[in-house]
Coordinates of C-alpha atoms and ligand atoms in Angstrom, one line a residue:
M1 CA 95.9 43.2 81.3
H2 CA 96.8 39.4 83.0
D3 CA 94.3 37.8 85.3
I4 CA 97.9 37.5 88.2
S5 CA 96.3 34.8 90.6
S6 CA 96.2 32.3 87.0
Y7 CA 100.0 33.0 87.5
E8 CA 100.1 32.1 91.2
F9 CA 101.9 28.7 91.7
D10 CA 102.3 26.2 94.9
L11 CA 105.7 25.9 95.6
T12 CA 106.0 23.4 98.2
K13 CA 105.3 21.3 95.4
E14 CA 107.7 20.1 93.2
V15 CA 109.2 22.2 90.3
P16 CA 107.8 21.4 86.7
I17 CA 109.1 19.9 84.0
S18 CA 106.9 20.8 81.4
E19 CA 107.0 25.1 79.7
P20 CA 105.4 27.4 80.4
Q21 CA 104.2 25.4 84.0
R22 CA 108.2 25.5 85.1
Q23 CA 108.4 29.2 84.6
F24 CA 105.5 30.2 86.5
Y25 CA 106.6 28.0 89.3
Y26 CA 109.9 30.3 88.8
M27 CA 107.2 33.6 89.0
A28 CA 105.6 32.6 91.7
K29 CA 109.7 31.7 93.8
A30 CA 110.9 35.4 92.3
K31 CA 107.4 37.2 93.7
K32 CA 108.9 36.1 97.1
L33 CA 112.5 36.6 96.8
V34 CA 111.3 40.4 95.4
E35 CA 108.9 40.9 98.6
E36 CA 111.5 40.1 101.1
L37 CA 114.1 43.1 99.3
E38 CA 110.8 45.0 99.4
Q39 CA 110.6 45.0 102.9
K40 CA 114.6 45.1 102.9
L41 CA 114.3 48.6 101.2
G42 CA 111.3 49.8 102.5
R43 CA 109.8 50.5 98.9
K44 CA 109.3 48.5 96.6
P45 CA 112.2 47.7 94.0
S46 CA 111.9 49.2 90.5
F47 CA 114.1 47.7 86.7
H48 CA 115.0 49.6 83.5
V49 CA 114.5 47.7 80.4
A50 CA 116.9 49.2 77.1
T51 CA 115.9 47.7 74.4
F52 CA 118.8 47.5 71.4
G53 CA 118.5 46.6 67.6
C54 CA 115.0 45.3 66.1
Q55 CA 111.3 44.9 66.3
M56 CA 112.0 41.3 67.1
N57 CA 114.2 42.4 70.1
A58 CA 111.4 45.3 71.3
R59 CA 109.2 42.4 71.3
D60 CA 110.9 40.5 73.4
S61 CA 111.6 43.0 75.7
E62 CA 107.9 43.4 76.3
K63 CA 108.1 39.5 77.3
L64 CA 110.8 40.4 79.6
T65 CA 109.1 43.3 81.3
G66 CA 105.7 41.4 81.3
I67 CA 107.6 39.0 83.7
L68 CA 109.4 42.1 85.9
E69 CA 105.5 43.2 86.7
Q70 CA 104.1 40.2 87.0
I71 CA 107.3 39.2 90.2
G72 CA 106.3 42.5 91.4
Y73 CA 109.0 45.2 90.5
V74 CA 107.9 48.5 88.8
E75 CA 109.1 50.1 85.8
A76 CA 111.7 52.9 86.2
D77 CA 112.1 55.1 83.3
S78 CA 116.1 55.2 83.4
E79 CA 119.0 53.4 84.8
D80 CA 118.4 54.3 88.2
A81 CA 116.8 51.1 89.3
D82 CA 116.8 48.2 91.6
F83 CA 117.2 46.1 88.1
V84 CA 118.7 47.0 84.9
L85 CA 118.2 44.5 81.9
Y86 CA 120.2 45.4 78.8
N87 CA 119.0 43.4 75.8
T88 CA 121.4 43.8 73.3
C89 CA 121.9 43.6 69.2
T90 CA 124.8 42.9 67.4
V91 CA 124.0 43.5 63.8
R92 CA 126.6 46.0 63.2
E93 CA 129.3 46.3 65.3
N94 CA 128.9 50.1 66.5
A95 CA 125.7 48.2 68.2
N96 CA 128.1 46.4 70.3
N97 CA 130.0 48.9 71.4
K98 CA 127.7 50.9 72.6
V99 CA 126.7 48.2 74.8
Y100 CA 130.4 48.5 76.5
G101 CA 130.0 52.0 77.0
H102 CA 126.9 51.4 78.7
L103 CA 127.7 48.8 81.7
G104 CA 131.3 51.6 82.5
Y105 CA 128.1 53.8 83.8
L106 CA 126.1 50.8 85.1
H107 CA 129.4 49.7 87.8
N108 CA 129.2 53.7 88.5
K109 CA 125.5 52.9 89.8
K110 CA 126.1 49.4 90.9
K111 CA 128.9 50.9 93.2
K112 CA 126.2 53.3 95.0
N113 CA 122.8 50.6 94.9
P114 CA 124.7 47.0 96.5
H115 CA 121.1 45.5 96.0
M116 CA 121.3 46.0 91.9
M117 CA 121.2 43.5 89.9
I118 CA 122.4 43.9 85.9
A119 CA 121.2 41.7 83.4
L120 CA 122.4 41.2 79.5
C121 CA 120.6 39.2 77.4
G122 CA 119.9 39.5 73.7
C123 CA 122.0 38.7 70.6
M124 CA 125.0 40.0 71.5
M125 CA 125.1 37.3 73.7
Q126 CA 125.1 34.6 71.7
E127 CA 129.0 35.3 70.3
E128 CA 131.2 34.1 72.2
H129 CA 133.8 36.5 72.4
V130 CA 131.6 39.1 73.6
V131 CA 131.0 36.4 77.1
E132 CA 134.5 36.0 77.5
T133 CA 134.8 39.5 77.9
I134 CA 131.7 40.1 80.4
R135 CA 133.5 37.4 82.5
R136 CA 137.1 38.8 82.6
K137 CA 136.0 43.1 82.4
Y138 CA 132.8 43.3 83.9
Q139 CA 132.0 41.1 86.6
F140 CA 129.5 43.5 88.2
V141 CA 127.2 41.6 86.0
D142 CA 124.7 39.8 87.5
L143 CA 122.9 37.4 84.8
V144 CA 123.7 37.0 81.2
F145 CA 120.9 34.3 78.8
G146 CA 121.0 34.3 75.1
T147 CA 117.8 34.7 72.6
H148 CA 117.2 30.7 72.6
N149 CA 116.9 30.5 76.1
I150 CA 114.8 33.8 77.0
Y151 CA 111.5 32.7 78.1
K152 CA 113.7 31.0 81.0
F153 CA 114.4 34.5 82.4
A154 CA 112.1 34.0 85.4
E155 CA 114.2 30.6 86.6
L156 CA 117.3 32.2 86.0
L157 CA 116.6 35.1 87.6
V158 CA 115.7 33.5 91.2
Q159 CA 119.1 31.5 90.2
A160 CA 121.0 35.0 90.6
F161 CA 119.2 36.0 93.2
L162 CA 120.1 33.0 95.5
T163 CA 123.6 32.5 94.3
R164 CA 124.2 36.0 94.4
Q165 CA 127.2 34.9 91.5
M166 CA 127.2 35.7 88.0
V167 CA 124.9 33.6 86.2
V168 CA 125.8 32.5 82.4
E169 CA 123.4 30.5 80.2
I170 CA 123.3 31.0 76.8
W171 CA 122.0 28.0 74.2
E172 CA 123.8 27.3 71.1
D173 CA 120.3 26.7 69.2
T174 CA 116.8 25.4 70.1
D175 CA 113.8 23.9 68.4
Q176 CA 111.6 25.3 71.3
I177 CA 108.4 27.7 71.1
V178 CA 107.4 28.9 74.7
E179 CA 103.9 30.1 74.5
N180 CA 101.6 31.9 76.7
L181 CA 104.0 33.6 79.0
P182 CA 102.9 37.3 80.9
V183 CA 103.6 40.5 77.9
E184 CA 103.5 43.8 78.5
R185 CA 102.8 46.1 75.6
K186 CA 104.8 49.3 75.4
Y187 CA 101.5 50.6 73.3
P188 CA 97.9 49.6 74.1
F189 CA 96.9 49.6 70.6
K190 CA 99.0 47.9 68.5
S191 CA 101.1 45.5 69.3
G192 CA 104.1 43.4 67.5
V193 CA 103.5 39.5 66.9
N194 CA 106.2 36.7 66.2
I195 CA 105.7 34.9 63.5
M196 CA 108.6 33.1 63.3
F197 CA 112.3 32.8 64.8
G198 CA 115.8 32.6 63.4
C199 CA 116.7 32.6 59.9
N200 CA 117.9 30.4 57.1
N201 CA 118.7 32.4 55.0
F202 CA 122.9 32.8 55.6
C203 CA 123.4 36.2 53.5
S204 CA 127.2 36.6 53.6
Y205 CA 127.8 39.9 55.3
C206 CA 124.9 38.8 58.5
I207 CA 125.3 37.4 62.2
V208 CA 121.5 37.3 62.8
P209 CA 121.4 33.4 61.5
Y210 CA 124.2 32.6 64.2
V211 CA 122.8 34.3 67.0
R212 CA 118.7 33.9 66.4
G213 CA 119.6 30.3 64.7
R214 CA 117.9 28.0 62.4
E215 CA 114.0 29.4 61.4
R216 CA 111.2 28.2 63.3
S217 CA 108.0 29.0 62.4
R218 CA 104.6 29.3 65.2
Q219 CA 101.7 27.1 64.7
P220 CA 99.4 29.6 63.0
E221 CA 96.3 28.7 65.8
D222 CA 98.8 30.3 68.1
I223 CA 99.1 33.0 66.3
L224 CA 95.2 33.7 65.7
Q225 CA 94.8 32.5 69.3
E226 CA 97.4 35.8 70.5
I227 CA 96.0 38.3 68.0
R228 CA 92.5 37.4 69.2
N229 CA 93.4 38.2 73.4
L230 CA 95.7 40.9 71.8
V231 CA 92.4 42.5 69.7
A232 CA 90.2 41.5 72.6
D233 CA 92.4 43.7 74.8
G234 CA 92.4 46.9 72.7
V235 CA 95.1 45.8 70.5
V236 CA 93.8 47.5 66.7
E237 CA 97.0 47.2 64.8
V238 CA 99.5 44.3 65.0
M239 CA 102.6 43.7 63.3
L240 CA 103.9 40.1 62.2
L241 CA 107.1 39.5 62.5
G242 CA 109.8 37.7 61.2
Q243 CA 113.4 38.0 59.6
N244 CA 112.0 36.8 56.7
V245 CA 108.2 36.6 57.0
N246 CA 107.5 35.5 53.0
S247 CA 109.3 31.9 53.7
Y248 CA 106.8 31.9 57.2
G249 CA 105.5 27.9 57.6
K250 CA 107.6 26.6 55.3
N251 CA 108.7 23.7 58.5
L252 CA 105.3 23.1 59.6
S253 CA 104.1 19.8 60.4
E254 CA 100.9 21.0 57.7
P255 CA 103.3 23.9 55.3
M256 CA 101.4 26.9 55.0
T257 CA 102.4 29.6 53.2
F258 CA 102.4 33.2 54.4
A259 CA 99.6 34.9 52.4
Q260 CA 97.5 31.9 53.5
L261 CA 98.7 33.5 57.5
L262 CA 97.4 36.8 56.0
T263 CA 94.1 36.1 54.8
E264 CA 93.2 34.3 58.3
V265 CA 94.2 37.5 60.6
E266 CA 92.4 39.6 58.2
Q267 CA 89.4 37.7 59.3
I268 CA 89.8 38.7 62.6
P269 CA 87.3 41.3 63.7
G270 CA 88.3 44.0 65.7
L271 CA 91.2 44.0 63.8
Q272 CA 91.7 47.3 61.5
R273 CA 95.4 47.2 60.3
I274 CA 98.4 44.7 60.2
R275 CA 101.5 45.3 58.9
F276 CA 104.7 42.8 58.7
M277 CA 108.6 42.8 58.0
T278 CA 111.1 41.8 56.8
S279 CA 110.1 41.0 53.4
H280 CA 113.3 39.0 51.2
P281 CA 112.6 39.7 48.0
K282 CA 113.2 36.2 46.7
D283 CA 110.8 34.7 48.8
L284 CA 108.1 37.2 48.0
S285 CA 105.1 35.1 45.4
D286 CA 102.6 36.2 43.2
E287 CA 99.9 34.8 46.2
L288 CA 101.2 37.1 48.2
I289 CA 100.9 40.2 46.0
E290 CA 97.3 39.1 44.9
V291 CA 96.5 39.4 49.0
L292 CA 98.1 42.7 49.4
A293 CA 96.1 44.0 46.4
H294 CA 92.9 43.2 47.7
S295 CA 93.2 43.3 51.2
S296 CA 91.5 46.5 53.5
K297 CA 93.2 46.2 56.9
I298 CA 97.5 45.2 55.1
C299 CA 99.1 48.4 55.6
R300 CA 100.3 49.9 51.8
H301 CA 103.7 49.9 53.5
L302 CA 105.9 47.0 52.3
H303 CA 109.4 47.1 53.2
L304 CA 112.0 45.2 50.9
P305 CA 115.7 45.6 51.2
L306 CA 117.6 45.7 48.4
Q307 CA 121.4 45.7 49.9
S308 CA 122.9 46.0 46.5
G309 CA 122.0 46.8 43.6
S310 CA 124.6 45.0 41.8
T311 CA 124.2 42.1 40.9
R312 CA 127.6 40.9 41.7
I313 CA 127.8 41.4 44.6
L314 CA 124.0 40.2 45.6
E315 CA 125.4 37.0 44.1
K316 CA 128.1 37.7 46.9
M317 CA 125.9 38.6 50.1
N318 CA 124.6 35.7 48.9
R319 CA 120.8 37.1 48.7
R320 CA 119.5 34.8 45.4
Y321 CA 118.2 37.5 43.3
T322 CA 119.8 39.9 40.5
K323 CA 119.3 43.5 39.9
E324 CA 117.2 42.3 37.5
D325 CA 114.6 40.9 39.7
Y326 CA 114.4 42.8 41.9
L327 CA 113.4 45.7 39.7
M328 CA 110.6 43.1 37.7
L329 CA 109.4 43.0 41.2
V330 CA 108.7 46.1 41.8
D331 CA 107.4 46.5 38.8
K332 CA 105.1 44.1 39.8
I333 CA 104.1 45.2 42.5
R334 CA 103.5 49.0 41.8
E335 CA 101.4 47.6 38.4
K336 CA 98.7 45.6 41.3
I337 CA 99.0 48.2 44.4
P338 CA 99.8 51.4 42.8
D339 CA 99.6 52.8 46.2
M340 CA 102.1 50.5 48.2
A341 CA 104.8 52.4 49.8
I342 CA 108.2 50.7 49.3
T343 CA 111.4 51.1 51.8
T344 CA 114.6 49.1 51.5
D345 CA 117.9 48.9 53.2
I346 CA 120.8 49.4 51.7
I347 CA 124.7 48.4 52.8
V348 CA 127.7 50.4 51.1
G349 CA 131.1 48.7 51.0
F350 CA 130.8 45.6 51.2
P351 CA 133.9 44.0 50.0
G352 CA 134.7 44.5 47.1
E353 CA 132.2 47.0 45.9
T354 CA 133.7 49.1 43.1
E355 CA 132.4 52.5 42.0
E356 CA 131.1 50.7 39.0
D357 CA 128.4 48.5 41.6
F358 CA 128.2 51.1 43.5
L359 CA 126.5 53.2 40.4
E360 CA 124.4 50.4 40.3
T361 CA 122.9 51.1 43.7
M362 CA 122.3 54.6 43.1
D363 CA 120.0 53.2 39.6
V364 CA 118.1 51.2 41.6
V365 CA 117.5 53.6 43.7
E366 CA 116.9 56.0 40.8
K367 CA 114.3 53.3 38.9
V368 CA 112.5 52.2 42.0
Q369 CA 111.7 55.7 44.0
Y370 CA 111.7 54.4 48.0
D371 CA 109.7 56.6 49.9
S372 CA 112.3 55.9 52.6
A373 CA 115.7 53.8 52.8
F374 CA 118.1 52.5 56.0
T375 CA 121.6 52.9 54.8
F376 CA 124.1 51.5 56.3
I377 CA 128.2 51.3 56.1
Y378 CA 129.1 47.8 56.1
S379 CA 129.9 46.0 59.4
R380 CA 132.7 43.6 59.9
R381 CA 131.1 40.3 61.7
T382 CA 133.3 38.0 62.9
G383 CA 132.2 34.6 62.0
T384 CA 130.2 35.2 58.5
P385 CA 131.8 34.3 55.2
A386 CA 132.3 37.9 54.4
A387 CA 134.1 39.3 56.8
S388 CA 137.0 36.7 55.6
M389 CA 136.7 37.9 51.8
E390 CA 139.5 40.1 50.4
G391 CA 138.7 43.6 49.1
Q392 CA 137.2 45.6 52.2
V393 CA 136.6 48.8 50.6
P394 CA 139.0 51.7 52.0
E395 CA 137.4 54.0 55.0
E396 CA 136.9 57.1 53.0
V397 CA 135.7 55.4 50.1
V398 CA 133.1 54.0 51.7
K399 CA 132.2 57.2 53.9
D400 CA 132.3 59.3 50.2
R401 CA 129.8 56.7 49.0
F402 CA 127.7 56.7 52.0
D403 CA 127.0 60.1 51.8
R404 CA 126.1 60.6 48.3
L405 CA 123.3 57.4 48.1
L406 CA 121.9 59.2 51.4
K407 CA 121.8 62.5 50.2
R408 CA 120.2 61.1 47.0
V409 CA 117.5 59.0 49.0
Q410 CA 117.1 61.7 51.4
E411 CA 115.8 64.1 48.0
I412 CA 114.2 60.9 46.7
S413 CA 111.7 61.0 50.1
A414 CA 111.4 64.2 50.6
Q415 CA 110.2 64.9 47.2
K416 CA 107.8 61.4 47.3
A417 CA 106.5 62.4 51.1
G418 CA 104.3 65.5 49.3
C419 CA 102.8 63.8 47.1
Y420 CA 99.7 63.0 49.1
T421 CA 99.3 66.5 50.1
G422 CA 95.5 67.7 49.9
Q423 CA 94.2 64.3 50.3
V424 CA 91.9 62.8 53.0
V425 CA 93.7 59.9 54.4
E426 CA 92.7 57.7 57.6
V427 CA 95.2 57.7 60.3
L428 CA 95.5 55.7 63.6
V429 CA 95.9 58.6 66.5
E430 CA 99.2 56.7 68.2
G431 CA 100.1 59.2 71.2
E432 CA 100.4 63.1 71.5
N433 CA 102.7 65.3 69.7
E434 CA 106.2 66.3 71.6
H435 CA 106.7 69.3 71.6
D436 CA 103.4 70.9 71.0
A437 CA 100.5 69.3 73.9
A438 CA 97.7 70.5 71.2
L439 CA 98.8 68.3 68.2
V440 CA 98.3 64.6 68.4
T441 CA 100.6 62.2 66.1
G442 CA 99.2 59.9 63.5
R443 CA 100.0 57.3 61.4
M444 CA 99.2 56.3 58.1
S445 CA 98.3 53.4 56.0
N446 CA 102.0 54.2 54.3
N447 CA 104.0 54.2 57.4
S448 CA 103.8 58.6 57.0
I449 CA 103.9 60.5 60.2
V450 CA 100.8 63.2 60.7
H451 CA 100.5 65.9 62.9
F452 CA 97.5 67.4 63.3
A453 CA 95.0 68.9 66.2
A454 CA 92.7 66.7 68.0
D455 CA 92.2 65.8 71.7
A456 CA 94.4 62.8 73.0
S457 CA 91.7 60.9 73.8
L458 CA 91.5 60.0 70.6
I459 CA 95.1 57.7 70.9
G460 CA 94.5 54.3 69.5
S461 CA 91.2 55.2 67.4
L462 CA 91.7 55.4 63.5
V463 CA 90.1 58.6 62.2
Q464 CA 89.8 60.8 59.1
V465 CA 93.0 63.8 58.5
R466 CA 92.9 65.9 55.3
L467 CA 96.7 66.2 54.6
T468 CA 97.4 70.5 54.6
E469 CA 100.8 70.7 54.3
C470 CA 103.9 68.5 53.9
K471 CA 107.0 69.4 55.8
G472 CA 109.7 67.1 53.7
F473 CA 109.6 64.0 56.8
Y474 CA 106.0 64.1 57.8
Y475 CA 102.9 66.2 56.8
I476 CA 100.8 68.4 58.9
G477 CA 96.8 68.0 58.5
E478 CA 93.6 68.7 60.2
M479 CA 90.6 66.2 61.0
V480 CA 87.9 65.6 59.3
Ligands
SAH1 N1 116.1 39.8 57.7 C1 116.1 41.4 58.0 C2 117.4 42.0 58.0 C3 117.6 42.1 59.0 S1 119.4 43.1 59.2 C4 116.6 41.2 55.9 O1 116.9 40.4 55.2 O2 115.9 41.6 55.0 C5 118.4 44.4 59.1 C6 119.4 45.6 58.1 O3 121.0 45.5 58.6 C7 120.0 44.5 56.8 O4 118.9 45.4 55.4 C8 120.8 45.1 56.2 O5 120.1 45.8 55.6 C9 122.0 45.5 58.2 N2 122.9 44.6 57.7 C10 122.5 43.3 58.5 N3 124.2 42.8 58.6 C11 124.7 44.2 57.9 C12 126.2 44.6 58.4 N4 126.9 43.2 58.8 N5 126.5 45.7 57.8 C13 126.2 46.8 57.8 N6 124.6 46.2 57.5 C14 124.1 45.5 58.2
SF4_2 FE1 120.1 38.8 57.4 FE2 119.6 37.4 55.5 FE3 118.8 36.4 57.5 FE4 118.0 38.7 57.0 S1 117.8 37.4 55.3 S2 118.4 37.8 59.0 S3 120.1 39.8 56.5 S4 121.2 36.7 56.9
F3S3 FE1 120.0 42.9 66.3 FE2 119.4 40.6 66.6 FE3 117.4 42.2 65.4 S1 121.2 40.9 65.9 S2 118.8 43.5 64.8 S3 118.5 42.6 67.6 S4 117.9 39.8 65.8

């Protein structure tokens, strides 16, 4: 999808200082090293990127993959590869443990393949104690970098190749955004697009602001140009990505609102669907609701994390809205856009959460009737204010509340899911059905999944489908 020749670089010249030219220089250099490795191996060296965490990480992995392909590696679907990269997440403790578990497994593979290189990046690497542990216990790792210097991947890779020692480079923060590096998309027809990086909200339980740094918005022209290029390359749906998209543009030299950005994205010819993630309730403006209501491209799905239904807990979480604010916001959205699916994230067992607080959360769940909800058990993250709060809730109590919440959330989504049965809706065909080759799987505007009989050549197209039957979390349909 990229003209490879445009990345060729004259290696006899001095190393450029400005970006992205500097990285193109290192990509050219890495390409030579990979060629040498290919000759040694007698085959093309392979790579595997494993991604943990959110859409932001998924998009980063596409960029890392773009660079690996650019320099001559071929993709392998398993960790039996010459270069394995883990793009990590640290939002909850179990995300962390998973990575350590996998590393043990990789060590065995590396013993059998001395040419193998192992690299780690992403949010977990921004934590000092993690990097210390890796230096101490996982000395077979070749390269460790963080979220702020991810654009330097090619340069760091060359360093690791040449030194044959563990290369570790982690930055505390950055104000830099490097544009125009290669990207290899997972799907030809849809793509994530970063509109901002970092987060300034400091919800008291959350580690993201510490590992992703301060909020930085991309220039609107860069975003629009990227989307135009994606459309020219076959993309029909974009997902605009940010930890809090509703505060987009506040810190630009010429400030712009998220609603204004959406209005401009909407005008891009050929683009058919727009999604975005994530909306913080405190910044969701009336202007945005108006834009959503009048848009024909913005999908009917709003992810609006609640976290807790108790105003007392919300205050301790530093969410800056009350239970009533949240409910009023949902009412306003439903009034203007009745078919908008609303989904959420909820944390159970935040420090000091009482049964009464929990029942407030259950009450919001009852009142809002979420189309679906991600429920999480509170996980204590070192360095966040909540980690040192009093009243950490005992595990059995949390587990009991979690089970009650999950049960109710699932019942409600199953009930809600059925409501479109019999209707004809527009569906983006996303892939072949995993269990039945005669079927394809598509996604409705409201994010519901539907399986129906159609030819795989329709993947990437928008088609009309009658929803014949609801199976709880998905529909069965037929093309009309
Ligand atoms: N920026 C997004 C959320 C990103 S993290 C927002 O503000 O909505 C995704 C979800 O992980 C959060 O919505 C929250 O529900 C959950 N989460 C974050 N930190 C957590 C923690 N310490 N324990 C449990 N869940 C957590
Ligand atoms: Fe974390 Fe809150 Fe920022 Fe979301 S808004 S990433 S929950 S600090
Ligand atoms: Fe995880 Fe980092 Fe995303 S901590 S949820 S991958 S921003």
